[in-house]
Amino acid sequence: MIHLINGRGQVGEQLKQILVNHKTSKEIYIYHTWNVQDKAKGSQKEEYKKLQSFIDTHCDQKIIFISTKSEKETWYTHYKQLAEAYVLLHCKQSITVRLPTIVGKGVIEQFQKDEAQPYGMIELITANIAAKEIVNLCSFAGLQKSFTINGDLISAELAYDLSRRGTNV
């Protein structure tokens, strides 16, 4: 049985839909819960402590920890990376999965609201593709412990322009 821990957001909703029909004989936990809205140190430290507590009580099961490919200098990224290390060090059957920017929320939503300006390149993936890749990793039994799911790399300017289509700007 695959247990989705919290499963908030777009990827969580897609995972819920896929997991309804997914069968497995192993006990697997997909840890997909984290506060992405409040990136303050205190909030992120609290999320890290919750993860530690979960890992400490489920360290004998297979755990798939969903992380981020973000390289932004934020407490969110800092604590997500610490969490990856904690999971890998304390849970023998663990896997960490880094995801790029999900189309729809985050910076894409900020572009739509004209709250962010495009700069450089951005890597995007749909929630559906991300969820399918995560579920595929549930059956992985090899030695590798850390995975990065790649999206499509496009200019932030193009992502901005596409996200603004249909708005009255």
Short mmCIF file of C-alpha atoms in Angstrom, two decimals:
data_model
loop_
_atom_site.label_atom_id
_atom_site.label_comp_id
_atom_site.label_asym_id
_atom_site.label_seq_id
_atom_site.Cartn_x
_atom_site.Cartn_y
_atom_site.Cartn_z
CA MET A 1 0.00 0.00 0.00
CA ILE A 2 1.22 3.49 -0.85
CA HIS A 3 0.47 6.18 1.72
CA LEU A 4 0.52 9.80 0.59
CA ILE A 5 1.50 12.02 3.48
CA ASN A 6 -0.59 15.18 3.16
CA GLY A 7 -0.32 15.45 -0.64
CA ARG A 8 -1.14 19.12 -0.82
CA GLY A 9 -0.88 21.15 -3.99
CA GLN A 10 -1.06 20.27 -7.64
CA VAL A 11 1.32 17.32 -7.50
CA GLY A 12 -0.48 15.97 -4.43
CA GLU A 13 -3.82 16.07 -6.24
CA GLN A 14 -2.35 14.21 -9.21
CA LEU A 15 -0.74 11.63 -6.92
CA LYS A 16 -4.09 11.03 -5.19
CA GLN A 17 -5.74 10.33 -8.55
CA ILE A 18 -3.00 7.97 -9.73
CA LEU A 19 -2.70 6.10 -6.43
CA VAL A 20 -6.40 5.17 -6.37
CA ASN A 21 -5.70 2.47 -8.98
CA HIS A 22 -2.07 1.70 -8.06
CA LYS A 23 -1.42 -1.56 -6.25
CA THR A 24 1.75 -2.65 -4.48
CA SER A 25 2.59 -5.34 -1.97
CA LYS A 26 5.05 -3.10 -0.10
CA GLU A 27 4.35 -0.45 2.48
CA ILE A 28 5.51 2.82 0.91
CA TYR A 29 5.18 6.40 2.13
CA ILE A 30 5.36 9.36 -0.23
CA TYR A 31 6.25 12.34 1.94
CA HIS A 32 4.76 15.24 0.05
CA THR A 33 4.02 17.88 2.63
CA TRP A 34 5.84 21.13 3.19
CA ASN A 35 4.94 24.77 3.65
CA VAL A 36 5.92 26.41 0.35
CA GLN A 37 4.07 29.66 1.06
CA ASP A 38 5.96 30.86 4.13
CA LYS A 39 9.67 30.64 3.40
CA ALA A 40 10.71 32.26 6.70
CA LYS A 41 13.34 30.44 8.75
CA GLY A 42 10.99 29.57 11.64
CA SER A 43 8.33 28.10 9.37
CA GLN A 44 10.84 26.05 7.39
CA LYS A 45 12.57 24.82 10.52
CA GLU A 46 9.19 23.61 11.80
CA GLU A 47 8.62 21.66 8.57
CA TYR A 48 12.05 20.08 8.98
CA LYS A 49 11.23 19.03 12.55
CA LYS A 50 7.97 17.43 11.36
CA LEU A 51 9.91 15.47 8.76
CA GLN A 52 12.44 14.31 11.36
CA SER A 53 9.65 13.07 13.60
CA PHE A 54 8.00 11.21 10.72
CA ILE A 55 11.26 9.59 9.62
CA ASP A 56 12.13 8.57 13.17
CA THR A 57 8.82 6.69 13.51
CA HIS A 58 8.78 5.18 9.98
CA CYS A 59 12.47 4.51 9.32
CA ASP A 60 11.85 0.82 8.61
CA GLN A 61 9.51 1.51 5.70
CA LYS A 62 10.27 2.73 2.18
CA ILE A 63 9.94 6.50 2.09
CA ILE A 64 9.96 8.71 -0.97
CA PHE A 65 10.71 12.30 -0.03
CA ILE A 66 9.64 14.96 -2.52
CA SER A 67 12.08 17.84 -2.70
CA THR A 68 12.96 20.70 -5.00
CA LYS A 69 15.49 21.46 -7.71
CA SER A 70 15.37 25.11 -6.73
CA GLU A 71 18.74 26.73 -6.17
CA LYS A 72 17.31 29.95 -4.74
CA GLU A 73 19.01 31.19 -1.61
CA THR A 74 16.02 30.73 0.72
CA TRP A 75 15.28 28.97 4.00
CA TYR A 76 12.87 26.77 2.04
CA THR A 77 15.69 25.42 -0.14
CA HIS A 78 18.05 25.20 2.83
CA TYR A 79 15.70 23.06 4.91
CA LYS A 80 14.58 20.93 1.96
CA GLN A 81 18.23 20.02 1.34
CA LEU A 82 18.78 19.27 5.03
CA ALA A 83 15.67 17.10 4.91
CA GLU A 84 17.02 15.15 1.93
CA ALA A 85 20.18 14.39 3.89
CA TYR A 86 18.21 13.40 7.00
CA VAL A 87 15.98 11.03 5.04
CA LEU A 88 18.92 9.35 3.30
CA LEU A 89 20.95 9.01 6.50
CA HIS A 90 18.16 7.66 8.71
CA CYS A 91 16.06 5.50 6.42
CA LYS A 92 17.75 2.66 4.53
CA GLN A 93 14.89 2.23 2.04
CA SER A 94 14.49 5.92 1.28
CA ILE A 95 14.56 7.80 -2.00
CA THR A 96 14.67 11.54 -2.50
CA VAL A 97 13.12 13.11 -5.59
CA ARG A 98 13.88 16.64 -6.74
CA LEU A 99 11.27 18.35 -8.89
CA PRO A 100 11.58 21.47 -11.07
CA THR A 101 8.99 24.27 -11.11
CA ILE A 102 5.45 22.98 -11.51
CA VAL A 103 3.36 24.71 -14.17
CA GLY A 104 0.48 26.55 -12.54
CA LYS A 105 1.62 27.75 -9.13
CA GLY A 106 4.65 29.56 -7.78
CA VAL A 107 6.48 31.74 -10.24
CA ILE A 108 3.99 31.02 -13.04
CA GLU A 109 1.18 32.32 -10.86
CA GLN A 110 3.35 35.32 -9.96
CA PHE A 111 3.90 36.00 -13.67
CA GLN A 112 0.14 35.89 -14.26
CA LYS A 113 -0.43 38.43 -11.49
CA ASP A 114 2.52 40.53 -12.66
CA GLU A 115 4.18 40.02 -9.26
CA ALA A 116 7.46 38.73 -10.72
CA GLN A 117 9.62 39.66 -13.67
CA PRO A 118 11.24 37.09 -15.96
CA TYR A 119 14.97 36.52 -15.79
CA GLY A 120 17.16 33.81 -17.28
CA MET A 121 15.94 30.29 -17.86
CA ILE A 122 13.24 28.31 -16.08
CA GLU A 123 12.65 24.58 -15.94
CA LEU A 124 8.99 23.56 -16.00
CA ILE A 125 7.07 20.32 -15.57
CA THR A 126 3.37 19.55 -15.33
CA ALA A 127 1.96 18.19 -12.10
CA ASN A 128 0.69 15.12 -13.95
CA ILE A 129 4.11 14.21 -15.38
CA ALA A 130 5.79 14.82 -12.01
CA ALA A 131 3.26 12.58 -10.23
CA LYS A 132 3.68 9.77 -12.78
CA GLU A 133 7.47 9.89 -12.38
CA ILE A 134 7.15 9.74 -8.59
CA VAL A 135 4.83 6.73 -8.73
CA ASN A 136 7.21 4.99 -11.14
CA LEU A 137 9.95 5.34 -8.52
CA CYS A 138 7.84 3.45 -5.97
CA SER A 139 8.93 0.19 -7.59
CA PHE A 140 12.63 1.14 -7.83
CA ALA A 141 14.80 -1.28 -5.85
CA GLY A 142 18.33 -0.35 -6.94
CA LEU A 143 21.21 1.27 -5.11
CA GLN A 144 20.57 4.86 -6.24
CA LYS A 145 18.96 6.98 -3.53
CA SER A 146 18.57 10.43 -5.04
CA PHE A 147 16.67 11.23 -8.22
CA THR A 148 16.15 14.42 -10.16
CA ILE A 149 13.15 14.63 -12.43
CA ASN A 150 13.82 16.92 -15.34
CA GLY A 151 11.34 19.24 -16.96
CA ASP A 152 11.61 21.44 -20.03
CA LEU A 153 14.06 24.30 -19.95
CA ILE A 154 12.73 27.51 -21.52
CA SER A 155 13.47 31.18 -21.19
CA ALA A 156 11.72 32.88 -18.30
CA GLU A 157 10.61 35.51 -20.82
CA LEU A 158 8.75 32.85 -22.82
CA ALA A 159 7.18 31.41 -19.65
CA TYR A 160 6.15 34.93 -18.67
CA ASP A 161 4.59 35.64 -22.07
CA LEU A 162 2.74 32.31 -22.14
CA SER A 163 1.44 32.80 -18.60
CA ARG A 164 0.16 36.28 -19.45
CA ARG A 165 -1.87 35.18 -22.50
CA GLY A 166 -5.56 35.60 -21.94
CA THR A 167 -5.09 38.30 -19.30
CA ASN A 168 -6.03 41.91 -19.90
CA VAL A 169 -2.54 43.36 -19.80
#
